[in-house]
Short mmCIF file of C-alpha atoms in Angstrom, two decimals:
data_model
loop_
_atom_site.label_atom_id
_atom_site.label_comp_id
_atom_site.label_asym_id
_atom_site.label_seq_id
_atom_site.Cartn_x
_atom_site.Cartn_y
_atom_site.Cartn_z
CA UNK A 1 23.52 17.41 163.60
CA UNK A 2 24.67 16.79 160.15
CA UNK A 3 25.06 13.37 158.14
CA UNK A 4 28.85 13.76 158.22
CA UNK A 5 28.71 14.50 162.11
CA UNK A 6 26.85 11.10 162.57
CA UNK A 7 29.36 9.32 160.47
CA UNK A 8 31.92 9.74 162.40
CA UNK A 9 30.28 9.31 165.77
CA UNK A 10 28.97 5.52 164.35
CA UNK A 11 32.34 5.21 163.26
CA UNK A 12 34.30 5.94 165.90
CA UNK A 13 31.62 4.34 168.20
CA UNK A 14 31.07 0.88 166.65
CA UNK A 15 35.50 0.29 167.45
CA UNK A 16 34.57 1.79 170.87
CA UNK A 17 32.16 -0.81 171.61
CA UNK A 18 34.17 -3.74 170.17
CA UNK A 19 37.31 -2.58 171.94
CA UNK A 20 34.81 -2.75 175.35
CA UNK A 21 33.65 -5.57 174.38
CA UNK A 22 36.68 -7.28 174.35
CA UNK A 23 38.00 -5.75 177.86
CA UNK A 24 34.75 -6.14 179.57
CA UNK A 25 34.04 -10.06 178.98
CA UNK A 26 37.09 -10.84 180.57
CA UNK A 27 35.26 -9.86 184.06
CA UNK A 28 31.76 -11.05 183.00
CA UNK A 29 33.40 -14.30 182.20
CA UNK A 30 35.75 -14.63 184.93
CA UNK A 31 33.48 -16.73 187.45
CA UNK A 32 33.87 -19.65 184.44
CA UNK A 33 37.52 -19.75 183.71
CA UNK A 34 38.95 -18.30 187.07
CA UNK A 35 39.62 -22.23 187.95
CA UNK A 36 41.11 -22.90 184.31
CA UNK A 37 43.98 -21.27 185.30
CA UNK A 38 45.11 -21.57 189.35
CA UNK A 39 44.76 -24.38 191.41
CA UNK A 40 41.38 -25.06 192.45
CA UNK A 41 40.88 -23.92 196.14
CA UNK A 42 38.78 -21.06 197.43
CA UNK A 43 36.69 -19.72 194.55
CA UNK A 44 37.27 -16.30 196.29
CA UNK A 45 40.78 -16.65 195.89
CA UNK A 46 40.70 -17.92 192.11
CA UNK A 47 38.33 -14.59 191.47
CA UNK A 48 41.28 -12.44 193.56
CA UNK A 49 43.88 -14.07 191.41
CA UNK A 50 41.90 -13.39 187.81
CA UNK A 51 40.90 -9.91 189.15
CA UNK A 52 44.61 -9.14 189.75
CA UNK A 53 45.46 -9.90 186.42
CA UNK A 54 42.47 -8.05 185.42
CA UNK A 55 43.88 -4.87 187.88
CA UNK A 56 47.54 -5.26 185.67
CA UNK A 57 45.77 -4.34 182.96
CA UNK A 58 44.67 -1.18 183.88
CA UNK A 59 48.50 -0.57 185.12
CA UNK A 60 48.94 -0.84 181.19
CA UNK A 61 46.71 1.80 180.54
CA UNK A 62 49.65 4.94 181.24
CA UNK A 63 51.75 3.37 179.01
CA UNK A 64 49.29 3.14 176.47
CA UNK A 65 47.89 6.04 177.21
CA UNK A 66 51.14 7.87 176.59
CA UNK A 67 52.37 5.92 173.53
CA UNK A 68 48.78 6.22 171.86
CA UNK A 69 47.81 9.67 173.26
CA UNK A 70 51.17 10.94 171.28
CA UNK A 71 50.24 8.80 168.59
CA UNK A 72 47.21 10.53 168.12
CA UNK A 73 48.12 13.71 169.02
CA UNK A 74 50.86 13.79 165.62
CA UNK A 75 49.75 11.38 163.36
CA UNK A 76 45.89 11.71 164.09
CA UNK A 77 42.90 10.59 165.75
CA UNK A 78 42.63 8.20 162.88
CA UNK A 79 46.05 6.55 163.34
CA UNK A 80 45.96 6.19 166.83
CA UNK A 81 42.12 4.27 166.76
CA UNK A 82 43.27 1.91 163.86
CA UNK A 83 46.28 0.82 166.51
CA UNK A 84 44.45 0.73 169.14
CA UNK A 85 41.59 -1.92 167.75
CA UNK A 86 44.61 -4.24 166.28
CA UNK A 87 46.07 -4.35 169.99
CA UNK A 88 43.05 -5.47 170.90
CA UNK A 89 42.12 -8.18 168.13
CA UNK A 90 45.88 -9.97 169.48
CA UNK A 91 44.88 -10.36 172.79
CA UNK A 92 41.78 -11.16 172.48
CA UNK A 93 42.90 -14.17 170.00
CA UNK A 94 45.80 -14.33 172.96
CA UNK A 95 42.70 -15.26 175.54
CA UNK A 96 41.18 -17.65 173.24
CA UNK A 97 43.66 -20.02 172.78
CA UNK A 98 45.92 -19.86 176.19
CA UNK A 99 46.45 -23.32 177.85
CA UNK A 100 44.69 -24.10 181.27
CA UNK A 101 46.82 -25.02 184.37
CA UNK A 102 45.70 -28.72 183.96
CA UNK A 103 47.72 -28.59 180.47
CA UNK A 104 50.06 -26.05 181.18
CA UNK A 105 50.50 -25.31 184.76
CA UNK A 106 51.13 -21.12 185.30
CA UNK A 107 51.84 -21.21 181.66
CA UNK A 108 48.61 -20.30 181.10
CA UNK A 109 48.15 -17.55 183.86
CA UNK A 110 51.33 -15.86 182.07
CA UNK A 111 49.60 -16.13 178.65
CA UNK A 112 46.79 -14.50 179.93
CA UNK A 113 48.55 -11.75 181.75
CA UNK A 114 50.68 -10.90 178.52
CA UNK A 115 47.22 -10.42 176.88
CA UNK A 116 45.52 -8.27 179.36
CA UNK A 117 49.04 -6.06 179.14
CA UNK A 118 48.50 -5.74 175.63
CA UNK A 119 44.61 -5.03 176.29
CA UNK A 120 45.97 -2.78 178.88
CA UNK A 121 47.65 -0.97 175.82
CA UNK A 122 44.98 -0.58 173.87
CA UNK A 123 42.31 0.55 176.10
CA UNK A 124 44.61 3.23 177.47
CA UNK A 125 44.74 4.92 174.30
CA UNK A 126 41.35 4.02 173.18
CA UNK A 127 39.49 6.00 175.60
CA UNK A 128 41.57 9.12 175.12
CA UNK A 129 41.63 8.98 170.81
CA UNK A 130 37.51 7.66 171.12
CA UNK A 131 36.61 11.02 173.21
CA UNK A 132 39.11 13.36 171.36
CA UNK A 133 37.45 12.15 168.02
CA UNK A 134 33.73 12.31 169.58
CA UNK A 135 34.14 16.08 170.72
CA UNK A 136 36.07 17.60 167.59
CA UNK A 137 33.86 15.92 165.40
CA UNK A 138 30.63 16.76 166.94
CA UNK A 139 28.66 20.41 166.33
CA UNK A 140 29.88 22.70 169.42
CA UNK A 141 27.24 23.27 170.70
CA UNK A 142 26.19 19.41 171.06
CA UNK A 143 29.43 18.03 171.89
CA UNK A 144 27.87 16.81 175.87
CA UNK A 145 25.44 14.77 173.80
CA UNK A 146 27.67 13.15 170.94
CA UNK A 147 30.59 12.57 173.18
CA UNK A 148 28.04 10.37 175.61
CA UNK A 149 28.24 8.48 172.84
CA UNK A 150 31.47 7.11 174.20
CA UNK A 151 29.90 5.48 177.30
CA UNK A 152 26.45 4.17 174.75
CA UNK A 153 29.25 2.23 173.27
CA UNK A 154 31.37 1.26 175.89
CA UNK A 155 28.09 0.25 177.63
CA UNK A 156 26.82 -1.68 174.48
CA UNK A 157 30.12 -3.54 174.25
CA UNK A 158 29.24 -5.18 177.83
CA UNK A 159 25.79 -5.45 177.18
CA UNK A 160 26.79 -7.66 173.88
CA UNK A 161 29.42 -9.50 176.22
CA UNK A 162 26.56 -10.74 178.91
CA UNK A 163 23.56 -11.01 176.36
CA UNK A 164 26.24 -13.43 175.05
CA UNK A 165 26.68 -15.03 178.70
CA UNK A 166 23.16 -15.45 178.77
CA UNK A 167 22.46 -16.98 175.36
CA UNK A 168 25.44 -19.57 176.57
CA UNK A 169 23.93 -19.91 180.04
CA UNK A 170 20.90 -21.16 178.86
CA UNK A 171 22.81 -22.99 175.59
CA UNK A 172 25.52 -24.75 177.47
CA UNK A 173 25.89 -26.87 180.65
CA UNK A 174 27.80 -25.66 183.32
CA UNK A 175 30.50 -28.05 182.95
CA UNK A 176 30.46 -27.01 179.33
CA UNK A 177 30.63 -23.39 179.89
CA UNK A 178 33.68 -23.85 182.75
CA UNK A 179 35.76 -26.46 180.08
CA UNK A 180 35.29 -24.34 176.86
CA UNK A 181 32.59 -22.06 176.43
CA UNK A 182 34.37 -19.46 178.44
CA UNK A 183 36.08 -18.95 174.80
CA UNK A 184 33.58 -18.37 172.64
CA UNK A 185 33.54 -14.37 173.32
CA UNK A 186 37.44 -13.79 173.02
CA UNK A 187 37.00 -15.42 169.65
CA UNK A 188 33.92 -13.09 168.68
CA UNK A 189 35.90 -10.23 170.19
CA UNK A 190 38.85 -11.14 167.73
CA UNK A 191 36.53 -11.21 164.78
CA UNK A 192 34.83 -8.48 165.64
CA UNK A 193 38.01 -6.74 165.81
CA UNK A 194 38.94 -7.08 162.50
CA UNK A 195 35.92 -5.74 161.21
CA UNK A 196 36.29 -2.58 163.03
CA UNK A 197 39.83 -2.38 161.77
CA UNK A 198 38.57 -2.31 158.30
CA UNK A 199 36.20 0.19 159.27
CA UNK A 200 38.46 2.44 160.65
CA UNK A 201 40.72 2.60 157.90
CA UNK A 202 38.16 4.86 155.70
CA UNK A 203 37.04 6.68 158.57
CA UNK A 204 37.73 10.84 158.18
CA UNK A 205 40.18 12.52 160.83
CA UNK A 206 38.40 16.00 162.47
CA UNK A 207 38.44 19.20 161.16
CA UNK A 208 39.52 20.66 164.03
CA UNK A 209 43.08 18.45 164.06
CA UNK A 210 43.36 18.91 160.37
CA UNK A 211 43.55 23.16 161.26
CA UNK A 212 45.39 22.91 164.38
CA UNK A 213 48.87 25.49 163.54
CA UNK A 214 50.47 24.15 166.28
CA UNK A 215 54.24 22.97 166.12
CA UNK A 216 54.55 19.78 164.86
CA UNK A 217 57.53 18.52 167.30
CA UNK A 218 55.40 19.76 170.23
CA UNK A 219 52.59 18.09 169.79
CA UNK A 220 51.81 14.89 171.78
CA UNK A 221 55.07 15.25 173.94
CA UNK A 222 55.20 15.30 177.76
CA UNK A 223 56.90 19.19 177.75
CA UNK A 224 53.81 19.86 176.01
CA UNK A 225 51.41 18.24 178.62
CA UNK A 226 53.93 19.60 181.65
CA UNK A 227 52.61 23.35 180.65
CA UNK A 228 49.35 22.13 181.05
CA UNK A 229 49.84 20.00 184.49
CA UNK A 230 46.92 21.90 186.24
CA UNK A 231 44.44 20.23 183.73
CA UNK A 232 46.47 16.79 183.95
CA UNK A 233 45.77 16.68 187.55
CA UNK A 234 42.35 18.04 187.51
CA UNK A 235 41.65 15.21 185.22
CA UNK A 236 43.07 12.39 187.71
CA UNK A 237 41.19 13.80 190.40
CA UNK A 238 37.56 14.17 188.56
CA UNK A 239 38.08 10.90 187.21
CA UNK A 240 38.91 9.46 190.51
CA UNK A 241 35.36 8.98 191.73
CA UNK A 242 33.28 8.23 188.52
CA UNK A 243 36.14 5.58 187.66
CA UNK A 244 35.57 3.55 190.93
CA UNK A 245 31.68 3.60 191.01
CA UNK A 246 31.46 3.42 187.45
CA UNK A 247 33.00 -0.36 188.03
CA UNK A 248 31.36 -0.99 191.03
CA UNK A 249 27.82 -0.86 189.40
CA UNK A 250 29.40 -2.77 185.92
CA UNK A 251 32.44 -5.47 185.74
CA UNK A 252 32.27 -5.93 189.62
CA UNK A 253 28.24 -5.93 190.26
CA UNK A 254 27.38 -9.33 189.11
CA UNK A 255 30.30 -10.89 191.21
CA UNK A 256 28.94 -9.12 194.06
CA UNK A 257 25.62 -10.50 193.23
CA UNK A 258 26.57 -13.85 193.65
CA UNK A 259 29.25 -13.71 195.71
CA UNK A 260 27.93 -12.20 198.28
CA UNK A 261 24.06 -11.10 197.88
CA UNK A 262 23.71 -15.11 196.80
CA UNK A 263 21.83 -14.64 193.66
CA UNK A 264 22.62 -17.46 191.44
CA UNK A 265 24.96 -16.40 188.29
CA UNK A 266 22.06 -16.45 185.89
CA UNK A 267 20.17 -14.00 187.98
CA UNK A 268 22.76 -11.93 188.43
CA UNK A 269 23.97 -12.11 184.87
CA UNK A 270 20.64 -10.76 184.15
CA UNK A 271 19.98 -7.85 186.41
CA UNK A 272 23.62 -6.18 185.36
CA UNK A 273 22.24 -6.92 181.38
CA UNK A 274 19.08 -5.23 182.24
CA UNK A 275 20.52 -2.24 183.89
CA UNK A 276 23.47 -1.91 181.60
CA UNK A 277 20.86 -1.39 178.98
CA UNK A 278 18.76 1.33 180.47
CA UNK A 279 22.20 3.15 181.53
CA UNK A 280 23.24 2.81 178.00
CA UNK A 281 19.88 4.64 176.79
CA UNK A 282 20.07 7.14 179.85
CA UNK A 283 23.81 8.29 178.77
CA UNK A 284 22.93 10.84 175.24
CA UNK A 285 19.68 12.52 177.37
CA UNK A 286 21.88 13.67 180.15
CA UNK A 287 24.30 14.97 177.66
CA UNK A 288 22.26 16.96 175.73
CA UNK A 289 21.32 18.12 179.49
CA UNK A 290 24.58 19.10 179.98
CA UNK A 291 24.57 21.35 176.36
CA UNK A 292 21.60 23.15 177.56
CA UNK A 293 22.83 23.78 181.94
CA UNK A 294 26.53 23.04 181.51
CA UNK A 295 29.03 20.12 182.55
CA UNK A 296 29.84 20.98 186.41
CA UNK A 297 25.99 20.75 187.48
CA UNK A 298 25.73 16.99 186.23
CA UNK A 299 29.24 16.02 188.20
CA UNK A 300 28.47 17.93 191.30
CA UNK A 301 24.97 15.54 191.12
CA UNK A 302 26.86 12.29 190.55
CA UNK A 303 29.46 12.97 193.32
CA UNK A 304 27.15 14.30 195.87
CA UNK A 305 25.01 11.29 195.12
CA UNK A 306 27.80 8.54 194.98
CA UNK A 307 28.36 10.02 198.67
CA UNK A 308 25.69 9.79 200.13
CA UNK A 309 24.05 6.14 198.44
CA UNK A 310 26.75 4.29 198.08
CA UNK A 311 27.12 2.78 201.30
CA UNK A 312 22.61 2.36 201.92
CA UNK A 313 22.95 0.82 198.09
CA UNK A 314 25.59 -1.49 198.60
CA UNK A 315 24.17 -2.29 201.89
CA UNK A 316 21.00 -3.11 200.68
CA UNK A 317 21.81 -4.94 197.53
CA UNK A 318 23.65 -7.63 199.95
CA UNK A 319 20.26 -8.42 200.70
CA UNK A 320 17.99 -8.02 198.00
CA UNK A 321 17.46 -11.50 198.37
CA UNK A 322 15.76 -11.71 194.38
CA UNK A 323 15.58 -10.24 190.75
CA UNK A 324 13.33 -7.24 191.10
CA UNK A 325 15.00 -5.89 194.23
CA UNK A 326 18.66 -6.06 192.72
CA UNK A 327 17.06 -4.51 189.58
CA UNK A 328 15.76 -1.20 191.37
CA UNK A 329 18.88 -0.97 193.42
CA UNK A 330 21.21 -1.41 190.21
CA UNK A 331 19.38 0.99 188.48
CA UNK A 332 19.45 3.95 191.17
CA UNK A 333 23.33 3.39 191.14
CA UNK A 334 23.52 3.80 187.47
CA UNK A 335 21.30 6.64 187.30
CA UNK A 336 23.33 8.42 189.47
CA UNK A 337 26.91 7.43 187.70
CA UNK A 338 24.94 8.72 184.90
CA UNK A 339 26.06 12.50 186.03
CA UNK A 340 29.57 11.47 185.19
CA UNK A 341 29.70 9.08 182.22
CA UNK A 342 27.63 11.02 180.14
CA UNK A 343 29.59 13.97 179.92
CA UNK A 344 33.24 13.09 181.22
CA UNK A 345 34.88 12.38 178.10
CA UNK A 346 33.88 15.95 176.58
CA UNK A 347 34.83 17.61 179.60
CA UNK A 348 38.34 16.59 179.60
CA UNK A 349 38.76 17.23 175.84
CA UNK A 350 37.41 20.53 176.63
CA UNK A 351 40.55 21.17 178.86
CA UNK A 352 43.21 20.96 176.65
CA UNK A 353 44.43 22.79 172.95
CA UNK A 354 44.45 20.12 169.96
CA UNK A 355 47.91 19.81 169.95
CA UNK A 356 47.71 17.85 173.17
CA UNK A 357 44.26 17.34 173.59
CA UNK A 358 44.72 13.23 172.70
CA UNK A 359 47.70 12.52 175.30
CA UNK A 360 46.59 15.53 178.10
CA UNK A 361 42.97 13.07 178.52
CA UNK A 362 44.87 9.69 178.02
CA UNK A 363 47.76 9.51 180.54
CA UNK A 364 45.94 11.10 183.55
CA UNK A 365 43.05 9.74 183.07
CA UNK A 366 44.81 6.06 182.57
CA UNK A 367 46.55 6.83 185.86
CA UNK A 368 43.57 7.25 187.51
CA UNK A 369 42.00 4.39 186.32
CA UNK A 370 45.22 2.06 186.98
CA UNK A 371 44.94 3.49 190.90
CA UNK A 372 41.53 3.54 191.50
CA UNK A 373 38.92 2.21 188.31
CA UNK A 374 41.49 -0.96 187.77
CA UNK A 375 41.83 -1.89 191.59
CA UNK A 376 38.51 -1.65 192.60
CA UNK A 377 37.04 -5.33 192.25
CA UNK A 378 40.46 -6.42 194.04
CA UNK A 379 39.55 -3.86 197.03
CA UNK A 380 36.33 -5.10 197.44
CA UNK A 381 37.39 -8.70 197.09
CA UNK A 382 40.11 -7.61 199.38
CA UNK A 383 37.22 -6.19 202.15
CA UNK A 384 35.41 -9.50 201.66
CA UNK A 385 38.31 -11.79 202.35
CA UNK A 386 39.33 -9.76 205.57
CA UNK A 387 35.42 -10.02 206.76
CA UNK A 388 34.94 -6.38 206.81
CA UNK A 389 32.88 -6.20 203.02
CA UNK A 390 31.21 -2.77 204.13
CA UNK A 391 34.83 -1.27 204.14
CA UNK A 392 34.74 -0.95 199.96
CA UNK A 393 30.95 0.69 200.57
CA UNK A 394 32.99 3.89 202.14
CA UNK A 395 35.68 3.79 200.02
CA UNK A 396 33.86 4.39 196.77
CA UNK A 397 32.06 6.89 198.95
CA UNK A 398 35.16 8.43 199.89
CA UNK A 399 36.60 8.87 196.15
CA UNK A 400 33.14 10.28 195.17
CA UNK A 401 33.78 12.77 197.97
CA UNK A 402 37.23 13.57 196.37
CA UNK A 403 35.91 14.13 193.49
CA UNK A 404 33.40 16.04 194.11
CA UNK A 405 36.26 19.16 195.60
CA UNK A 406 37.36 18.94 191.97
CA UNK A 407 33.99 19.54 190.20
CA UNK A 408 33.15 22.16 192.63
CA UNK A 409 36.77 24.29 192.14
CA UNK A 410 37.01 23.18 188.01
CA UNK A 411 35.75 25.82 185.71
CA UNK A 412 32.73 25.53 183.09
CA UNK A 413 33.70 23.96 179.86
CA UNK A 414 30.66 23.94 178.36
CA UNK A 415 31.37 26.83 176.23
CA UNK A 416 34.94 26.88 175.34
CA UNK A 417 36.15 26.74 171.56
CA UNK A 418 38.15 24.00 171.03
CA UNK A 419 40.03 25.67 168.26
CA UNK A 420 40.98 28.47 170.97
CA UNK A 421 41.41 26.61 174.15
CA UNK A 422 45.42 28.43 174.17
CA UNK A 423 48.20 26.82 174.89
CA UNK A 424 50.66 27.73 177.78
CA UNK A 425 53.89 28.75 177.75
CA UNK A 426 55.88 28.19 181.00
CA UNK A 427 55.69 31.86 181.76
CA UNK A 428 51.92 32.57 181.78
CA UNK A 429 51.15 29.17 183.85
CA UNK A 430 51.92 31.46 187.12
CA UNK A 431 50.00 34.28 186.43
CA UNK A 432 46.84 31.72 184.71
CA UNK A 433 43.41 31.55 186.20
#
């Protein structure tokens, strides 16, 4: 892969893993600040509250997956990644300053919920502009293993967020970490943010946008993506599955680790860090994999997998009881989301021409993600509540199962042109493949 190729992975990955950053510590931190801002009562209850807030962030994501997506699918990949990082710098300076009920009352609560909107926003069309710009600016026939590149930094963006909860941890009282500390991270985010902003502005748009002959008043529109509604909900349903175990094993895992395994925070804090950083190094190997055997074989893996374990490794990490045990368990969850984060971002790039490609992976994929990824630690906090925990177990299993229909039925992507992936018209979609 050439020098330019690499600059513009870095590029677009170092904003990826800020922009994560900044989403992610809002779950790794919740356990600290979830009595900040609701009256203090059951600590499950304060998590449900902060995770709902957290879940109306993903219900964010179509919007900004529609207002970005078009952004980026007729101004550029460039344009709409510079927008999305700013987004993200206001909220997270948003986070870092909001009043706590004891100074505010629900003042606070609303002040965060306007800044997980806006980080709602920016993530949905972050995801979508990251992965267009990873596969048009990789060489074809390694876009599986620079795309992957996507989840390295989305991964590296949490692991930065809890290496950070441990160095404070082991810096800070508890008291200290519950009053204030919980703010340190939304002010590195902000910071960090701005950096990437000026980063972004010299960063080079694809060649592959810069050729695309498509109308200019088509592109990025919703007629546009309507002639290509197959793909759109292919893309819902493949993401259905990897989106709900994918945070299962990440924002919700060390919750579940002390919530309801009993680990104490620190432990648990440290067995998601540890795993989260062997994921992270697992995620370009299985996408050069899927250069050399193709896309499909990897997702039918994960979703066959996420079937069958989910409910024995959920199950069993209830009572691991210690470090070493949660470890292993972790880690045979992430190997196995492995067969869909590595490669998912290419694939759905690989669906659609250039002159929709940014919008046709941003709005179905954010409504997936707002129905399933989002909701997910409110289910299982839901299941907990109730008494019936093991009822989230067989629901990720049962999305995985969804899922895997889709990969089975969806075509080989592998090696399409993304130049010449065609464009519909109205007409052909009822005599199309």
């Amino acid at each position: 892969m050439g020098r330019q190729h690499w600059k513009k992975i870095w590029v677009g990955s170092a904003g990826n893993m800020v922009e994560w950053f900044d989403w992610f510590v809002y779950a790794s931190f919740a356990t600290y600040f979830a009595g900040a801002f609701f009256p203090s009562g059951n600590p499950t209850a304060q998590l449900m509250n902060t995770a709902g807030i957290f879940a109306v962030g993903f219900f964010m994501r179509p919007v900004g997956g529609w207002l970005l997506g078009r952004v980026g699918d007729r101004k550029g990949r460039k344009a709409a990644l510079t927008l999305t990082v700013t987004l993200m710098s206001a909220s997270a300076i948003l986070i870092a300053v909001a009043p706590t009920y004891a100074v505010a009352g629900y003042g606070g609560a609303l002040v965060l919920l306007v800044a997980r909107l806006l980080q709602g926003l920016s993530v949905g069309g972050e995801y979508a502009a990251s992965a267009t710009y990873l596969t048009e600016a990789s060489d074809p026939r390694r876009r599986g293993f620079a795309s992957s590149f996507q989840y390295v930094s989305m991964t590296a963006g949490q692991i930065v967020g809890l290496g950070l909860l441990i160095i404070l941890q082991r810096t800070m009282s508890d008291g200290a970490l519950h009053g204030y500390g919980w703010r340190i991270p939304f002010v590195v985010g902000a910071l960090g943010a701005a950096v990437v902003f000026y980063l972004r502005r010299s960063m080079l748009e694809t060649e592959v946008y810069e050729e695309d002959t498509s109308h200019a008043e088509e592109r990025g529109t919703l007629r546009a993506l309507w002639r290509h509604r197959r793909e759109a909900f292919l893309v819902v349903a493949l993401t259905m599955g990897g989106t709900v175990a994918y945070y299962t094993y990440t924002t919700y895992l060390t919750k579940y680790l002390s919530n309801s395994a009993g680990l104490s925070k620190q432990t648990a804090t440290l067995v998601s860090f540890t795993a989260l950083i062997v994921f992270a190094c697992l995620q370009p190997l299985a996408g050069a994999l899927s250069d050399r055997i193709g896309r499909r074989p990897l997702l039918i893996t994960f979703a066959v997998g996420s079937t069958v374990l989910t409910v024995p490794i959920m199950t069993l990490l209830k009572h691991a009881g210690g470090y070493w045990p949660a470890l292993g368990l972790a880690l045979l969850a992430l190997v196995v989301v492995t067969g869909y984060t590595s490669i998912n971002a290419c694939v759905k790039a690989e669906l659609f021409p250039t002159g929709v490609r940014a919008l046709g992976v941003a709005l179905p994929y954010a409504v997936a993600n707002a129905l399933f990824g989002g909701t997910a630690e409110y289910v299982a906090l839901w299941f907990k509540k109730a008494g019936i925990e093991s009822g989230f177990y067989w629901y990720v299993a049962g999305c995985a199962a969804v899922s895997l229909v889709a990969y089975v039925a969806m075509r080989e992507t592998r090696d399409l042109d993304l130049a010449r992936v065609r464009d519909r018209t109205d007409s052909s979609l009822t005599t199309a493949s």
